Each structure stands twice: as C-alpha cells, then as structure tokens.
XYZ file of C-alpha atoms in Angstrom:
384
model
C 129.501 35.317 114.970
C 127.940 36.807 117.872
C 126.975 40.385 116.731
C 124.522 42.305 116.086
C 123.579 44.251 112.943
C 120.989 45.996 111.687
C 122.251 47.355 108.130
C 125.671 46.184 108.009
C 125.595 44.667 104.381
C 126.831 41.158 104.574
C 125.391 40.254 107.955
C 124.950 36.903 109.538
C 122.305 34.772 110.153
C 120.796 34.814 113.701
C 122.223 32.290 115.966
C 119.289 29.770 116.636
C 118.509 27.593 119.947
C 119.769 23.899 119.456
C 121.407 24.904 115.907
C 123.272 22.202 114.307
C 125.931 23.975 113.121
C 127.321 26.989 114.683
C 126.278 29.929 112.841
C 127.003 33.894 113.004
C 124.496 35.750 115.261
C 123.574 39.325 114.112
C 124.526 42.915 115.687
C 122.357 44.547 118.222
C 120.479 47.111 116.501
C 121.488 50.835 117.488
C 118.590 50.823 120.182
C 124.250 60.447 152.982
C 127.699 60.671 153.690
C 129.194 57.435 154.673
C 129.317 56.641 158.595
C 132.823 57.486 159.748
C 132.323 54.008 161.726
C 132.676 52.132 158.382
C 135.830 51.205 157.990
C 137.236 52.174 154.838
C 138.726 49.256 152.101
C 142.196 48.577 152.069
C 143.098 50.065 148.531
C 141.792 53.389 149.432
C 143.493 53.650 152.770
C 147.359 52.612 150.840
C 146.565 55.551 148.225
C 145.449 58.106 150.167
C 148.937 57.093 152.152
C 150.709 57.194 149.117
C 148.650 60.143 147.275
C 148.397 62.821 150.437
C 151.521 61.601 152.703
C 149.519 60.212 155.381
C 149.726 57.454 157.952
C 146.852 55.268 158.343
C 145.649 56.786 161.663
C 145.564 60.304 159.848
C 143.396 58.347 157.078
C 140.500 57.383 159.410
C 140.809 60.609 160.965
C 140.654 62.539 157.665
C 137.404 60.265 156.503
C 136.109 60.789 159.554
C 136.246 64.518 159.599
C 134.895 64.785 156.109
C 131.767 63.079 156.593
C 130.920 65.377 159.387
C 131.566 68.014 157.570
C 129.306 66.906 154.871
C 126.577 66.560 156.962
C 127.528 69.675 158.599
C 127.529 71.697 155.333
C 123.823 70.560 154.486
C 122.685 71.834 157.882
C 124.085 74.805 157.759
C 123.697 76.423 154.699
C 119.880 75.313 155.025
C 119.933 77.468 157.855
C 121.906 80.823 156.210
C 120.114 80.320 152.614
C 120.879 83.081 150.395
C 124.276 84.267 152.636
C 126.354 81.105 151.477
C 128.996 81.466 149.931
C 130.710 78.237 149.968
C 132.683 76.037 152.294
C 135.649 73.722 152.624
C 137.835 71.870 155.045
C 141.812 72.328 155.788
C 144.426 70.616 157.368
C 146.164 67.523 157.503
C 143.054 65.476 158.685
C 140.932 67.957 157.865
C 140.186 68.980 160.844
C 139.162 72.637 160.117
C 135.673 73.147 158.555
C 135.291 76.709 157.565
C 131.797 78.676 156.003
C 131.949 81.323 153.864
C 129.555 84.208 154.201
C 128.129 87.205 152.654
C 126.148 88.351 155.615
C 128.120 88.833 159.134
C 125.018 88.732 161.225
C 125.032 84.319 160.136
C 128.182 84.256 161.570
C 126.860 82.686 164.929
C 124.590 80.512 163.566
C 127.815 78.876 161.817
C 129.678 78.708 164.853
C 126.851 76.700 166.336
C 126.568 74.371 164.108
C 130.436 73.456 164.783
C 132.186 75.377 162.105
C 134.569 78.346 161.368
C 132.717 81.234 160.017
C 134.129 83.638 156.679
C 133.027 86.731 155.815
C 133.088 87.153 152.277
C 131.925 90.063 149.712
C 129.751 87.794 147.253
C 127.692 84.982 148.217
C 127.506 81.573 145.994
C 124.752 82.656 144.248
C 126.190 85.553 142.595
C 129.360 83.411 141.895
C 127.290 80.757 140.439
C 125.353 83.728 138.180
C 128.835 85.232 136.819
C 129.970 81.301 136.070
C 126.759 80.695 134.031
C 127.258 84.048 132.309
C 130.242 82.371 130.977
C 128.919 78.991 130.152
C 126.317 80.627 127.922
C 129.109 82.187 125.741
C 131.329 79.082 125.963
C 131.078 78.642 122.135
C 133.036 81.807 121.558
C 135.644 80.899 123.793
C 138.885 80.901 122.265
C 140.967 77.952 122.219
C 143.674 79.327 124.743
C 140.810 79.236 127.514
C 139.311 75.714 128.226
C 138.486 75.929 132.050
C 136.608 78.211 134.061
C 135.262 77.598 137.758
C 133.588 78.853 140.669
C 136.669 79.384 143.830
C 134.999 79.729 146.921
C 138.068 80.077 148.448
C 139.108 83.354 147.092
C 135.339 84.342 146.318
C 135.654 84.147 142.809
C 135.099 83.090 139.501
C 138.545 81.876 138.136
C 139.173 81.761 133.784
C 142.334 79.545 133.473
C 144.178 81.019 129.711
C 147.324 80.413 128.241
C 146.867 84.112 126.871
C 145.415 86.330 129.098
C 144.070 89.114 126.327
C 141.810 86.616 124.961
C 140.396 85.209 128.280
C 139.746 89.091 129.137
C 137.483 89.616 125.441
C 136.027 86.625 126.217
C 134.745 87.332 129.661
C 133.862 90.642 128.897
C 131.772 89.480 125.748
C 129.802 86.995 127.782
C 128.238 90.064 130.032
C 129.737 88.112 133.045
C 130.337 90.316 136.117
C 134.027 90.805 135.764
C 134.686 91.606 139.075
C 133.740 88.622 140.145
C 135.973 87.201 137.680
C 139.382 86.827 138.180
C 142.094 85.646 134.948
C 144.682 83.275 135.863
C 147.945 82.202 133.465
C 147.789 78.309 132.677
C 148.415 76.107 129.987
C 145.738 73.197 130.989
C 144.458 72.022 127.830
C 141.523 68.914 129.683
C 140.759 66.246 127.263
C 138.016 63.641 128.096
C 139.166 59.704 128.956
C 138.032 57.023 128.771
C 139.002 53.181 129.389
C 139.376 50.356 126.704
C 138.276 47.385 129.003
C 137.465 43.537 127.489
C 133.767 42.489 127.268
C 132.488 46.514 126.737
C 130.632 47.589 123.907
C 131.621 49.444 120.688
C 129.466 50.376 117.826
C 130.905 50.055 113.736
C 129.778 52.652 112.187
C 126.916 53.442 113.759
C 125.112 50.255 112.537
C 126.713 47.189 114.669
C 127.237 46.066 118.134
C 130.460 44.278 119.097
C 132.404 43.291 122.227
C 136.095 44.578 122.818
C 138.410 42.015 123.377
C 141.675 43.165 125.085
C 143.693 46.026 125.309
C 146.811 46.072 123.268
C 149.330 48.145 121.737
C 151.374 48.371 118.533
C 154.548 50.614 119.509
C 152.992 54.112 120.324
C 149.508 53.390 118.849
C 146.585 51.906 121.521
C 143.857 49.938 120.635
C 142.370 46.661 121.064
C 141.587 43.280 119.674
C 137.848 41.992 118.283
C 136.630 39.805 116.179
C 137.387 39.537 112.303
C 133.629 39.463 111.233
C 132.878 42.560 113.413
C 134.171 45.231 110.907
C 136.629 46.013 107.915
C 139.804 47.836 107.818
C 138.962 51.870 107.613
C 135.286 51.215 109.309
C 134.928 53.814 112.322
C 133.746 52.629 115.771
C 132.495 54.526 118.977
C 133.094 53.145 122.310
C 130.032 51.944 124.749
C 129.189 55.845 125.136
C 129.029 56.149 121.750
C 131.742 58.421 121.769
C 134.116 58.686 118.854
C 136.399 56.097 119.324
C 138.850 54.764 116.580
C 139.579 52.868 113.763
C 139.994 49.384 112.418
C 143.439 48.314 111.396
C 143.139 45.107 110.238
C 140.790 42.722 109.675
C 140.632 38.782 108.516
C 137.406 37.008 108.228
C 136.593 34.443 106.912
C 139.285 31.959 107.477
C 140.736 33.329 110.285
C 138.242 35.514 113.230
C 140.414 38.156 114.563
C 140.399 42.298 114.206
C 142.530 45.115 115.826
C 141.259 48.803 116.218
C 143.371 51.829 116.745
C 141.684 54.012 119.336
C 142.318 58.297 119.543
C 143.675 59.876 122.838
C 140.339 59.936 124.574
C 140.729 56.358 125.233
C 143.279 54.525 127.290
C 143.591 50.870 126.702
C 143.594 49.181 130.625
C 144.540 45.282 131.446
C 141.473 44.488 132.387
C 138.282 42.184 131.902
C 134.593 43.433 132.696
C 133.186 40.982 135.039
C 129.919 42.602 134.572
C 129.400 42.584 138.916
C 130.586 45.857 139.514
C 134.939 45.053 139.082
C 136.935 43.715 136.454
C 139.412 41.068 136.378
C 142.996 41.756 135.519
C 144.545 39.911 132.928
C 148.547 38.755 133.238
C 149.517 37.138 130.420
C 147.913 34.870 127.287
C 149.323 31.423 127.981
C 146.769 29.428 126.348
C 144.604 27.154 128.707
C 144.677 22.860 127.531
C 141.446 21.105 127.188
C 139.356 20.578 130.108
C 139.968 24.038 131.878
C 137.704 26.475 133.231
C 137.035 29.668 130.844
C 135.116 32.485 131.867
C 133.491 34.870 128.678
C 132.788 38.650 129.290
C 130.329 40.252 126.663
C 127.904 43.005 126.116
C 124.411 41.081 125.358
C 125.065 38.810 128.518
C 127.488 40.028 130.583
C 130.131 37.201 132.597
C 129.396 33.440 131.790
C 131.694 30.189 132.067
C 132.211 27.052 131.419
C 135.188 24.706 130.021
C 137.524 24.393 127.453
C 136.183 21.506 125.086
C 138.479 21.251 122.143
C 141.473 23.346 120.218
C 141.514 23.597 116.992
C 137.861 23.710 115.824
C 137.032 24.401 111.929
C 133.128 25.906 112.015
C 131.683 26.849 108.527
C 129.809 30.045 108.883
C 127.480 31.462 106.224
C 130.008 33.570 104.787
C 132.643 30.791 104.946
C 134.993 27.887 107.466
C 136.916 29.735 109.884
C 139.714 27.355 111.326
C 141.678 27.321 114.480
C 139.036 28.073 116.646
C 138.698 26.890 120.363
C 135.456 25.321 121.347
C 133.788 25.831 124.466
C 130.081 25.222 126.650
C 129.985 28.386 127.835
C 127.226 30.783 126.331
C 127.173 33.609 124.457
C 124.182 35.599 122.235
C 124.259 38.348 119.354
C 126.507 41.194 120.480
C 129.051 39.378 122.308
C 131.385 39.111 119.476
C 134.855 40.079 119.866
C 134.138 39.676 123.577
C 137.346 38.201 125.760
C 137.644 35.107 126.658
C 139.966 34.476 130.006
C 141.097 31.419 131.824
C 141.988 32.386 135.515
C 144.211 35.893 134.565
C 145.386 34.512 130.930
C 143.495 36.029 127.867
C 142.908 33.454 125.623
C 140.771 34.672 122.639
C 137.764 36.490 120.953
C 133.838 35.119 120.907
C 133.376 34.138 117.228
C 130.449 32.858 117.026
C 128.343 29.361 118.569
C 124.526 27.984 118.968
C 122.222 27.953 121.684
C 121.851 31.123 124.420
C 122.131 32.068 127.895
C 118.835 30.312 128.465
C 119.054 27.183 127.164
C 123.293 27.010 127.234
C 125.410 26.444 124.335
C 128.389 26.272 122.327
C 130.902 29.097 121.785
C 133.670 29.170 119.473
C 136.590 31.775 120.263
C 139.411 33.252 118.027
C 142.592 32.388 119.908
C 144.124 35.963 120.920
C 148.223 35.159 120.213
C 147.294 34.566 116.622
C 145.668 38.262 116.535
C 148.728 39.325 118.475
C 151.277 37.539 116.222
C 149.803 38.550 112.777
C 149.381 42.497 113.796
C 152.650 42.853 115.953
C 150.545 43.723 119.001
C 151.272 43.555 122.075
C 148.966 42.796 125.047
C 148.011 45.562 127.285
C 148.278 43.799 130.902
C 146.979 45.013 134.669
C-alpha cells in the first residue's frame, strides 16, 4: 500500500527498491497586467460571452480596457496618495475608468492621467480604518451578519444582515465609524469550497497521508473513492489544506483494496484527474482498459506517471494479508500515493494499492479496480 503513516497502529512496511514481493508502503508523516496584445484563450472568451452577454469583439475590447486601467490605477493613485478613494471601470467594454477622490484640487491630475475624476467625502483610507474596526470585533458578530466590505462606489463601508438590529449593535460595539457604515438587508450566508479532485491529498486523522481517487456520489451524499488500507469506517479525514473534510463510509482491506469517504458541504466532488502540470484531466466513464494499454497514475508523493497495463486479476500478499483482483501495472508509485486514480485515456480504472520499486528506479504498481468500489457501495461516479 502506498501510504504514509506515522502512528497509524497497524501500518505497513515501507515499500523497498527491487522488493520481491509487493509490499504496503507507509503514510507520509504530517510534515503587471497582461498586454492587451495577448490574445486571450478560447474558454475564457466563450464564458465571458456566455457570463456578461458579449460578442467576441466586445471581449477583446473589454480585456483590453481593463488592463489599461490597471496600469492606469497604479499611476495614479501614486500620484494623489492619501486623496484616493477608490476606483472602478463601467460600461459594456469597460470603457469608462473613473477615480474617486477626497480632495477636489487632484481632480486634474486624474484627468491627465486618462481617467474620470469623483469627488467623494471619505478617502480609502478612512474606509479601510472603519472596515478594520469591524474585523477586530468579528468574533462578536452575530450569526445573521457574515459579510462586510469596503464600496468605493457609494463611499462606504457596507454590513450585509438578515436582521438589521443586530448588524446595528454589532457595528456600534466594534467602535467603527458608523457613518461610514452603511446596513444593508441580505440573507447571504458564504460558506468556503473546495474541490474533490483524483490524485490530491487527504490526511486520516491527522496521522496518514493518502491519495483521493475519484469523485463519486451515493444519492444526495458526495464523496470519493480511496484505498481500503488507507482508513476505517468512522476515521475523520481533512482534505490537502488540511481542512475538515469528511468521513469514511466503508472500508474493506485486506482481501479486497477499496474505501469510500463522505465529504461535508465545503467540498464539491469534480470529474476530474490532477495531472500534476498545472490542469487536470477529465474523466468520462470507467470502462476498464485490456492488457497491454497505456495507464497514466496521479498521486500526491509523485505527482503524474505512466506506463501499461500488465495483467488483471493479480493476488499480492501484503503484510497484513492477500488482496485479490488487483490490476498490475509498470508504472511507479511511492508512499503516499495510495488511493491515488488510476486512468486510461478519460476512463477511471482503479485505486494505487500498493507495488515495489520508486519513481527512480521504476516499478510495479498494483491498483484496486474502481467498478468493484462502485458496485459494493452503490456509488456512482462523479464525471467532467
């Protein structure tokens, strides 16, 4: 098993170059504005068509009008200092670049560098000052007030509340300047996200390092798929953030190498595969690849690695016992990779369980086949 583990009880032996026999590896222990002349990539342009209602030409106009307003906006508010009070574009293309200002006689100096002067009553400075008033006394915020932010368009500081009374006590208990502070009816409740992607990191219980799998689903419930020997049914895990993550489901090891965890809201399970250069490869589907096929194997000791399929079916005895139905392979893996997906092409086909040799020296790598995990749990692949 390629894991790492530092107290887990029960833990594997370390995976060995040139081992005879494939055996378990341990856990990791807890150790200037772009040039408008670049044109931008395809995906961006079709969503900003879709997203803002644009046509391509008012894309590369918009892009283009941004950037030189961000190199605008350094230059000038070097040149008003302590008078800023903000700034922002408008328009369809954004073709408007306007200042704000708490002193009238900068006015000119904004017009020369090429934008639209505001005068305003309170600079950003004094807006910033009320917004850290508040941020100081954040942990007596009531739970009907989650957001507060600086508004340089209406030269304030704005306290979004689904009860108004309580946003009031609050700012007035945090010594904020309350008229710069102005109260605003909303029901946002933010929660943090983030994504449950193949080959990234999660911790068990603070003591072990594993490698997700894939993203699946069991009706409602999101999660994703790992390797059996990785944790226990009811152990806790934290994503690559260490960020309180979920829970595991189900577990079966030895005999069979396969695990599913139940993630919380903060995370949202995503069809995809870390390639470990920057993107991530979406899987389609998890028809299972014959002998002889290339196989790619995304992990969080050594990243993207591949090789062939070399034969279904593989029993390997393991320290703590003979997992069967395993599929062998040449391509590498080292302690921490367990769980870690296993794709042919844009078909998930299974979960690192374990193997000899490193990403030095190559090796062999056994892996869990995934529609086993899927079958016996009544998952369902998450796909991109």
């Amino acid at each position: 098993m390629l894991h790492r583990r530092t107290v887990l009880a029960g833990c594997a032996l370390a995976v060995t170059a040139l081992a005879t026999v494939a055996t378990p590896a341990m856990a990791e222990p807890n150790n200037s504005p772009a040039s408008s002349a670049v044109k931008p990539p395809p995906a961006m342009v079709e969503a900003m068509q879709r997203d803002l209602g644009l046509t391509s030409a008012q894309v590369d106009a918009r892009l283009a009008n941004e950037a030189k307003a961000m190199a605008t906006e350094a230059k000038v508010r070097a040149t008003i200092g302590d008078a800023y009070a903000g700034s922002w574009v408008s328009g369809t293309t954004s073709e408007s670049f306007i200042v704000a200002t708490a002193d009238a006689s900068k006015a000119g100096a904004i017009l020369a560098a090429g934008a639209q002067p505001k005068l305003v009553g309170r600079s950003l400075a004094t807006l910033e000052s009320a917004e850290a008033a508040l941020d100081r006394a954040a942990a007596g915020a009531p739970a009907s007030t989650s957001v507060w932010y600086v508004d340089v368009l209406s030269n304030s500081v704005v306290v979004l509340s689904s009860n108004a009374a309580e946003a009031e006590a609050f700012v007035a208990a945090s010594g904020a300047d309350r008229s710069a502070v102005r109260v605003e009816q909303s029901n946002e409740q933010p929660q943090t996200y983030y994504d449950v992607r193949g080959g990234d990191a999660y911790y068990i219980n603070s003591s072990a390092r594993c490698s997700i799998g894939f993203s699946v689903r069991r009706g409602t419930t999101n999660g994703f798929v790992s390797a059996g020997h990785c944790g226990r049914a009811g152990n806790s895990t934290t994503g690559y953030n260490r960020v309180a993550q979920g829970t595991f489901q189900g577990s079966s090891f030895p005999g069979n190498d396969y695990s599913w965890v139940a993630v919380n809201s903060n995370w949202t399970p995503r069809g995809w595969v870390n390639n470990y250069s920057g993107g991530n490869v979406a899987v389609r589907g998890s028809s299972a690849a014959p002998v002889g096929s290339s196989i790619c194997r995304s992990g969080s000791t050594t990243g993207w690695h591949c090789g062939t399929v070399q034969q279904l079916n593989a029993s390997v005895r393991y320290s703590q016992g003979t997992v069967s139905g395993l599929t062998r392979t040449n391509v590498c893996a080292e302690p921490g990779d367990s769980g870690g997906s296993f794709i042919s092409g844009n078909q998930a086909q299974g979960m690192t369980s374990g193997g000899s040799g490193n990403c030095s020296s190559g090796g062999t790598t056994y892996f869990q086949p995934v529609n086993e995990a899927l079958s016996a749990y009544g998952l369902t692949l998450v796909t991109g």
